[in-house]
mmCIF file of C-alpha atoms and ligand atoms in Angstrom:
data_model
loop_
_atom_site.group_PDB
_atom_site.id
_atom_site.type_symbol
_atom_site.label_atom_id
_atom_site.label_comp_id
_atom_site.label_asym_id
_atom_site.label_seq_id
_atom_site.Cartn_x
_atom_site.Cartn_y
_atom_site.Cartn_z
ATOM 1 C CA MET A 29 193.497 -61.931 28.368
ATOM 2 C CA GLN A 30 192.263 -61.904 31.940
ATOM 3 C CA ILE A 31 188.562 -62.623 32.491
ATOM 4 C CA SER A 32 186.679 -61.706 35.668
ATOM 5 C CA TYR A 33 183.102 -62.617 36.439
ATOM 6 C CA PHE A 34 180.521 -60.590 38.388
ATOM 7 C CA HIS A 35 177.292 -62.366 39.280
ATOM 8 C CA THR A 36 174.937 -59.404 39.042
ATOM 9 C CA SER A 37 174.865 -55.724 38.113
ATOM 10 C CA GLU A 38 175.077 -54.932 41.839
ATOM 11 C CA CYS A 39 178.511 -56.649 42.100
ATOM 12 C CA VAL A 40 180.107 -54.634 39.299
ATOM 13 C CA PRO A 41 182.718 -52.072 40.432
ATOM 14 C CA ALA A 42 182.606 -48.532 39.033
ATOM 15 C CA VAL A 43 183.906 -48.667 35.458
ATOM 16 C CA LYS A 44 187.321 -46.983 35.008
ATOM 17 C CA ALA A 45 188.944 -46.190 31.665
ATOM 18 C CA ALA A 46 191.026 -49.032 30.206
ATOM 19 C CA ALA A 47 194.173 -46.857 30.563
ATOM 20 C CA GLU A 48 193.475 -46.659 34.324
ATOM 21 C CA GLY A 49 193.078 -50.414 34.757
ATOM 22 C CA GLY A 50 189.433 -50.698 33.763
ATOM 23 C CA PRO A 51 188.081 -53.355 31.382
ATOM 24 C CA ASP A 52 188.546 -53.017 27.642
ATOM 25 C CA ALA A 53 185.620 -55.385 27.053
ATOM 26 C CA ALA A 54 182.451 -56.421 28.870
ATOM 27 C CA VAL A 55 180.163 -59.343 28.128
ATOM 28 C CA VAL A 56 176.655 -59.249 29.578
ATOM 29 C CA ILE A 57 174.823 -62.514 30.154
ATOM 30 C CA ASP A 58 171.203 -63.224 30.987
ATOM 31 C CA VAL A 59 170.694 -66.796 29.818
ATOM 32 C CA LEU A 60 167.039 -66.900 30.964
ATOM 33 C CA ARG A 61 166.246 -65.052 28.840
ATOM 34 C CA ALA A 62 167.195 -61.488 27.888
ATOM 35 C CA THR A 63 170.501 -62.054 26.117
ATOM 36 C CA THR A 64 169.161 -65.154 24.348
ATOM 37 C CA THR A 65 166.230 -63.060 23.107
ATOM 38 C CA ILE A 66 168.548 -60.211 22.054
ATOM 39 C CA ALA A 67 170.707 -62.608 20.011
ATOM 40 C CA TRP A 68 167.691 -64.175 18.309
ATOM 41 C CA SER A 69 166.066 -60.788 17.629
ATOM 42 C CA LEU A 70 169.154 -59.628 15.749
ATOM 43 C CA GLN A 71 169.580 -63.000 14.055
ATOM 44 C CA ASN A 72 166.001 -62.679 12.797
ATOM 45 C CA GLY A 73 166.552 -59.246 11.292
ATOM 46 C CA ALA A 74 165.731 -56.665 13.968
ATOM 47 C CA GLU A 75 167.436 -53.352 13.093
ATOM 48 C CA ALA A 76 168.649 -53.032 16.702
ATOM 49 C CA VAL A 77 167.712 -53.759 20.278
ATOM 50 C CA GLU A 78 167.773 -50.681 22.488
ATOM 51 C CA ALA A 79 167.962 -51.663 26.148
ATOM 52 C CA PHE A 80 166.587 -49.715 29.108
ATOM 53 C CA ALA A 81 166.799 -50.323 32.828
ATOM 54 C CA SER A 82 163.424 -48.654 33.385
ATOM 55 C CA LEU A 83 160.098 -48.745 31.585
ATOM 56 C CA ASP A 84 159.774 -44.939 31.812
ATOM 57 C CA GLU A 85 163.002 -44.441 29.852
ATOM 58 C CA LEU A 86 161.858 -47.063 27.343
ATOM 59 C CA GLU A 87 158.498 -45.334 26.824
ATOM 60 C CA ALA A 88 160.130 -41.960 26.205
ATOM 61 C CA ALA A 89 162.631 -43.319 23.658
ATOM 62 C CA ALA A 90 160.074 -45.489 21.861
ATOM 63 C CA ALA A 91 157.682 -42.543 21.532
ATOM 64 C CA ALA A 92 160.333 -40.682 19.535
ATOM 65 C CA TRP A 93 160.741 -43.539 17.010
ATOM 66 C CA PRO A 94 158.465 -44.082 13.959
ATOM 67 C CA ALA A 95 155.559 -46.261 15.116
ATOM 68 C CA GLU A 96 155.766 -48.648 12.143
ATOM 69 C CA LYS A 97 159.435 -49.364 12.864
ATOM 70 C CA ARG A 98 159.313 -50.065 16.587
ATOM 71 C CA LEU A 99 158.307 -52.834 18.966
ATOM 72 C CA ARG A 100 158.179 -52.532 22.722
ATOM 73 C CA ALA A 101 159.434 -55.577 24.661
ATOM 74 C CA GLY A 102 158.870 -55.509 28.396
ATOM 75 C CA GLU A 103 159.226 -58.187 31.047
ATOM 76 C CA ARG A 104 158.724 -57.973 34.784
ATOM 77 C CA GLY A 105 158.641 -60.989 37.086
ATOM 78 C CA GLY A 106 158.949 -63.341 34.102
ATOM 79 C CA GLN A 107 155.832 -62.017 32.384
ATOM 80 C CA ARG A 108 155.118 -59.638 29.521
ATOM 81 C CA VAL A 109 154.373 -56.081 30.604
ATOM 82 C CA GLU A 110 150.711 -55.387 29.891
ATOM 83 C CA GLY A 111 150.122 -53.641 26.585
ATOM 84 C CA TYR A 112 153.602 -54.353 25.190
ATOM 85 C CA ASP A 113 154.186 -56.014 21.820
ATOM 86 C CA LEU A 114 156.562 -58.602 23.222
ATOM 87 C CA GLY A 115 157.605 -60.149 26.507
ATOM 88 C CA ASN A 116 161.013 -61.794 26.693
ATOM 89 C CA SER A 117 160.792 -65.103 24.859
ATOM 90 C CA PRO A 118 163.412 -65.876 22.184
ATOM 91 C CA LEU A 119 160.717 -67.885 20.382
ATOM 92 C CA ALA A 120 158.501 -64.836 19.928
ATOM 93 C CA VAL A 121 161.016 -62.726 17.990
ATOM 94 C CA THR A 122 160.234 -64.242 14.596
ATOM 95 C CA PRO A 123 161.617 -62.750 11.347
ATOM 96 C CA GLU A 124 158.065 -61.785 10.309
ATOM 97 C CA LEU A 125 157.554 -59.788 13.487
ATOM 98 C CA VAL A 126 160.947 -58.191 14.152
ATOM 99 C CA GLY A 127 162.443 -57.798 10.631
ATOM 100 C CA GLY A 128 163.611 -54.178 10.126
ATOM 101 C CA LYS A 129 162.251 -53.069 13.507
ATOM 102 C CA ARG A 130 163.967 -51.518 16.492
ATOM 103 C CA ILE A 131 163.079 -53.364 19.685
ATOM 104 C CA PHE A 132 162.854 -51.137 22.760
ATOM 105 C CA MET A 133 163.504 -53.588 25.581
ATOM 106 C CA SER A 134 163.403 -53.573 29.359
ATOM 107 C CA THR A 135 163.634 -56.702 31.523
ATOM 108 C CA THR A 136 163.815 -57.297 35.268
ATOM 109 C CA ASN A 137 167.565 -57.923 35.470
ATOM 110 C CA GLY A 138 169.291 -58.294 32.095
ATOM 111 C CA THR A 139 168.862 -54.746 30.850
ATOM 112 C CA ARG A 140 170.067 -53.418 34.236
ATOM 113 C CA SER A 141 173.334 -55.323 33.767
ATOM 114 C CA LEU A 142 173.723 -53.775 30.327
ATOM 115 C CA ALA A 143 173.257 -50.318 31.830
ATOM 116 C CA VAL A 144 176.137 -50.634 34.340
ATOM 117 C CA VAL A 145 178.764 -51.472 31.702
ATOM 118 C CA LYS A 146 177.577 -49.046 29.012
ATOM 119 C CA PRO A 147 180.875 -47.061 29.177
ATOM 120 C CA VAL A 148 183.129 -50.079 28.413
ATOM 121 C CA PRO A 149 184.724 -49.674 24.928
ATOM 122 C CA LEU A 150 183.663 -53.105 23.618
ATOM 123 C CA LEU A 151 180.334 -54.344 24.957
ATOM 124 C CA LEU A 152 178.942 -57.700 23.783
ATOM 125 C CA THR A 153 176.083 -59.872 24.927
ATOM 126 C CA ALA A 154 176.400 -63.623 25.318
ATOM 127 C CA CYS A 155 174.159 -66.594 25.862
ATOM 128 C CA LEU A 156 174.738 -70.324 25.507
ATOM 129 C CA PRO A 157 173.821 -70.307 21.776
ATOM 130 C CA ASN A 158 176.585 -67.812 20.874
ATOM 131 C CA ARG A 159 179.173 -68.535 23.566
ATOM 132 C CA THR A 160 181.915 -69.685 21.143
ATOM 133 C CA ALA A 161 181.245 -66.804 18.720
ATOM 134 C CA VAL A 162 181.588 -64.325 21.596
ATOM 135 C CA ALA A 163 184.820 -65.934 22.852
ATOM 136 C CA ARG A 164 186.241 -65.788 19.320
ATOM 137 C CA ARG A 165 185.364 -62.079 19.080
ATOM 138 C CA LEU A 166 187.162 -61.318 22.360
ATOM 139 C CA LEU A 167 190.292 -63.036 21.063
ATOM 140 C CA GLU A 168 190.078 -61.256 17.680
ATOM 141 C CA HIS A 169 189.984 -57.917 19.502
ATOM 142 C CA ASP A 170 192.997 -58.976 21.562
ATOM 143 C CA CYS A 171 191.181 -57.897 24.733
ATOM 144 C CA LYS A 172 193.337 -57.609 27.842
ATOM 145 C CA ARG A 173 190.802 -57.257 30.649
ATOM 146 C CA VAL A 174 187.324 -58.673 30.188
ATOM 147 C CA TRP A 175 184.457 -58.389 32.621
ATOM 148 C CA ILE A 176 181.670 -60.917 32.248
ATOM 149 C CA VAL A 177 178.564 -59.628 33.989
ATOM 150 C CA GLY A 178 175.690 -61.902 34.907
ATOM 151 C CA SER A 179 172.192 -60.681 35.642
ATOM 152 C CA GLY A 180 171.010 -62.887 38.487
ATOM 153 C CA TRP A 181 167.620 -62.184 39.969
ATOM 154 C CA GLU A 182 167.040 -58.912 41.826
ATOM 155 C CA GLY A 183 170.556 -58.923 43.272
ATOM 156 C CA ASP A 184 170.801 -62.657 43.897
ATOM 157 C CA TYR A 185 173.130 -65.170 42.260
ATOM 158 C CA SER A 186 171.841 -67.220 39.348
ATOM 159 C CA LEU A 187 173.176 -70.607 38.311
ATOM 160 C CA GLU A 188 172.459 -70.260 34.590
ATOM 161 C CA ASP A 189 174.384 -66.998 34.095
ATOM 162 C CA SER A 190 177.425 -68.440 35.891
ATOM 163 C CA LEU A 191 177.176 -71.547 33.731
ATOM 164 C CA ALA A 192 177.291 -69.411 30.580
ATOM 165 C CA ALA A 193 180.163 -67.285 31.950
ATOM 166 C CA GLY A 194 182.105 -70.536 32.340
ATOM 167 C CA ALA A 195 181.050 -71.600 28.843
ATOM 168 C CA VAL A 196 182.401 -68.382 27.274
ATOM 169 C CA ALA A 197 185.675 -68.464 29.224
ATOM 170 C CA SER A 198 186.167 -72.152 28.501
ATOM 171 C CA ALA A 199 185.717 -71.537 24.741
ATOM 172 C CA ALA A 200 188.255 -68.687 24.893
ATOM 173 C CA MET A 201 190.748 -70.906 26.713
ATOM 174 C CA GLU A 202 190.324 -73.691 24.153
ATOM 175 C CA MET A 203 190.821 -71.309 21.213
ATOM 176 C CA ALA A 204 193.776 -69.382 22.672
ATOM 177 C CA VAL A 205 196.282 -71.951 21.494
ATOM 178 C CA ALA A 206 199.155 -69.641 20.511
ATOM 179 C CA PRO A 207 201.616 -69.498 23.437
ATOM 180 C CA HIS A 208 201.558 -65.679 23.608
ATOM 181 C CA ILE A 209 197.752 -65.559 23.996
ATOM 182 C CA GLY A 210 197.086 -66.678 27.523
ATOM 183 C CA VAL A 211 193.601 -66.611 29.019
ATOM 184 C CA SER A 212 193.507 -66.392 32.799
ATOM 185 C CA CYS A 213 190.905 -65.987 35.528
ATOM 186 C CA GLY A 214 190.736 -62.586 37.220
ATOM 187 C CA ASN A 215 188.730 -63.683 40.266
ATOM 188 C CA ASP A 216 187.441 -66.724 42.140
ATOM 189 C CA GLU A 217 183.952 -66.193 40.709
ATOM 190 C CA MET A 218 185.383 -66.891 37.234
ATOM 191 C CA LEU A 219 187.125 -70.042 38.465
ATOM 192 C CA ALA A 220 183.897 -71.236 40.060
ATOM 193 C CA ALA A 221 181.959 -70.545 36.850
ATOM 194 C CA LEU A 222 184.436 -72.666 34.900
ATOM 195 C CA ALA A 223 183.953 -75.515 37.371
ATOM 196 C CA LEU A 224 180.181 -75.189 36.978
ATOM 197 C CA TRP A 225 180.523 -75.422 33.201
ATOM 198 C CA GLN A 226 182.577 -78.622 33.562
ATOM 199 C CA GLN A 227 179.792 -80.072 35.702
ATOM 200 C CA TRP A 228 176.882 -79.298 33.338
ATOM 201 C CA ARG A 229 178.359 -78.867 29.865
ATOM 202 C CA HIS A 230 176.844 -82.094 28.528
ATOM 203 C CA ASP A 231 173.386 -81.270 29.870
ATOM 204 C CA PRO A 232 172.923 -77.496 30.166
ATOM 205 C CA GLU A 233 169.143 -77.706 29.832
ATOM 206 C CA THR A 234 168.925 -79.651 33.091
ATOM 207 C CA ALA A 235 170.969 -76.918 34.784
ATOM 208 C CA LEU A 236 168.606 -74.244 33.433
ATOM 209 C CA ARG A 237 165.539 -76.147 34.590
ATOM 210 C CA SER A 238 167.056 -76.800 38.050
ATOM 211 C CA ALA A 239 167.980 -73.140 38.605
ATOM 212 C CA SER A 240 165.663 -70.999 40.728
ATOM 213 C CA HIS A 241 164.692 -68.813 37.765
ATOM 214 C CA GLY A 242 164.068 -71.918 35.666
ATOM 215 C CA GLN A 243 161.678 -73.083 38.359
ATOM 216 C CA ARG A 244 160.076 -69.634 38.472
ATOM 217 C CA LEU A 245 159.420 -69.795 34.717
ATOM 218 C CA ASN A 246 158.031 -73.317 35.050
ATOM 219 C CA GLY A 247 155.652 -72.059 37.709
ATOM 220 C CA LEU A 248 154.361 -69.454 35.250
ATOM 221 C CA GLY A 249 153.501 -72.029 32.575
ATOM 222 C CA ASN A 250 155.040 -74.273 29.959
ATOM 223 C CA HIS A 251 158.408 -72.884 28.861
ATOM 224 C CA ASP A 252 159.796 -76.082 27.283
ATOM 225 C CA ALA A 253 160.606 -74.375 23.977
ATOM 226 C CA ASP A 254 162.333 -71.481 25.763
ATOM 227 C CA PHE A 255 164.501 -73.891 27.777
ATOM 228 C CA ALA A 256 165.507 -75.807 24.655
ATOM 229 C CA CYS A 257 166.358 -72.612 22.775
ATOM 230 C CA CYS A 258 168.275 -71.040 25.687
ATOM 231 C CA ALA A 259 170.291 -74.259 26.240
ATOM 232 C CA ALA A 260 171.214 -74.800 22.558
ATOM 233 C CA ILE A 261 174.997 -74.421 22.809
ATOM 234 C CA ASP A 262 176.735 -72.915 19.777
ATOM 235 C CA SER A 263 173.581 -72.760 17.661
ATOM 236 C CA LEU A 264 174.236 -69.095 16.720
ATOM 237 C CA GLN A 265 177.154 -67.157 15.236
ATOM 238 C CA MET A 266 175.475 -63.817 15.969
ATOM 239 C CA VAL A 267 177.375 -61.521 18.342
ATOM 240 C CA PRO A 268 175.329 -58.541 19.536
ATOM 241 C CA PHE A 269 177.556 -55.510 20.199
ATOM 242 C CA GLN A 270 176.880 -52.045 21.548
ATOM 243 C CA ALA A 271 176.978 -49.756 18.497
ATOM 244 C CA GLU A 272 176.048 -46.634 20.475
ATOM 245 C CA PRO A 273 175.160 -46.272 24.160
ATOM 246 C CA GLY A 274 172.370 -48.733 24.948
ATOM 247 C CA VAL A 275 171.907 -49.789 21.313
ATOM 248 C CA LEU A 276 172.830 -53.348 20.362
ATOM 249 C CA LYS A 277 173.346 -54.348 16.755
ATOM 250 C CA ALA A 278 174.220 -57.537 14.900
ATOM 251 C CA SER A 279 177.759 -58.544 14.029
HETATM 252 O O1 3SL B 301 165.533 -60.985 34.449
HETATM 253 C C1 3SL B 301 165.500 -60.726 33.256
HETATM 254 O O2 3SL B 301 166.045 -59.753 32.766
HETATM 255 C C2 3SL B 301 164.696 -61.637 32.353
HETATM 256 O O3 3SL B 301 165.518 -62.182 31.382
HETATM 257 C C3 3SL B 301 163.860 -62.602 33.121
HETATM 258 S S1 3SL B 301 162.801 -63.607 32.166
HETATM 259 O O4 3SL B 301 163.497 -64.798 31.724
HETATM 260 O O5 3SL B 301 162.258 -62.891 31.073
HETATM 261 O O6 3SL B 301 161.740 -64.034 33.058
#
């Protein structure tokens, strides 16, 4: 299995079919906080999370869904979109609130990354809490070419997504013990992400807080509980997967 890492949706090449050298799996990461919130929403019983790059698309799709079975989650600039049921905190998606509901979600960067790899046959989302579960799933599917896609911030690199990319790849390398299952790096970005994981793996919360988006969230108010939740390595077995275009379900 060869794993390549792309920092943001803007860095991702056009997706080709697997038979033409394209990826057979993609893993989207937005540690702070979209993919952590997606994992916890599904863990807490949401029927699905449907992701949209734009709020207009979200509004149109949500309007066609039964009102009692939907929640709208919108984040821009780190804050909840006015009038929406939810922002983008993994702490807010409690079982009481999200159980049985479809969450129509749009965030500044994370849902844009999901949109660019929609055509990839196996699409998963990862965060630090489910990084080992995601790595295990990639190995079970015997994936050959995996693209990990970070979300960054409006086109810029983000430390926390690279950290998690390294965390997923490192878990895959540790589990791929059989000699015929090699895990290799497809680009220098992946190698760098692995080095970053080695640097911070015993204290990921400090990395999240030091990152520019961590500082942005701190500037918006107290996010201590969000940082702790987003940094909780291997606290979840939930692997969100794309069940139909744009729709993530639990597995
Ligand atoms: O950029 C995004 O998609 C969000 O995850 C950002 S925030 O953590 O909700 O501020």
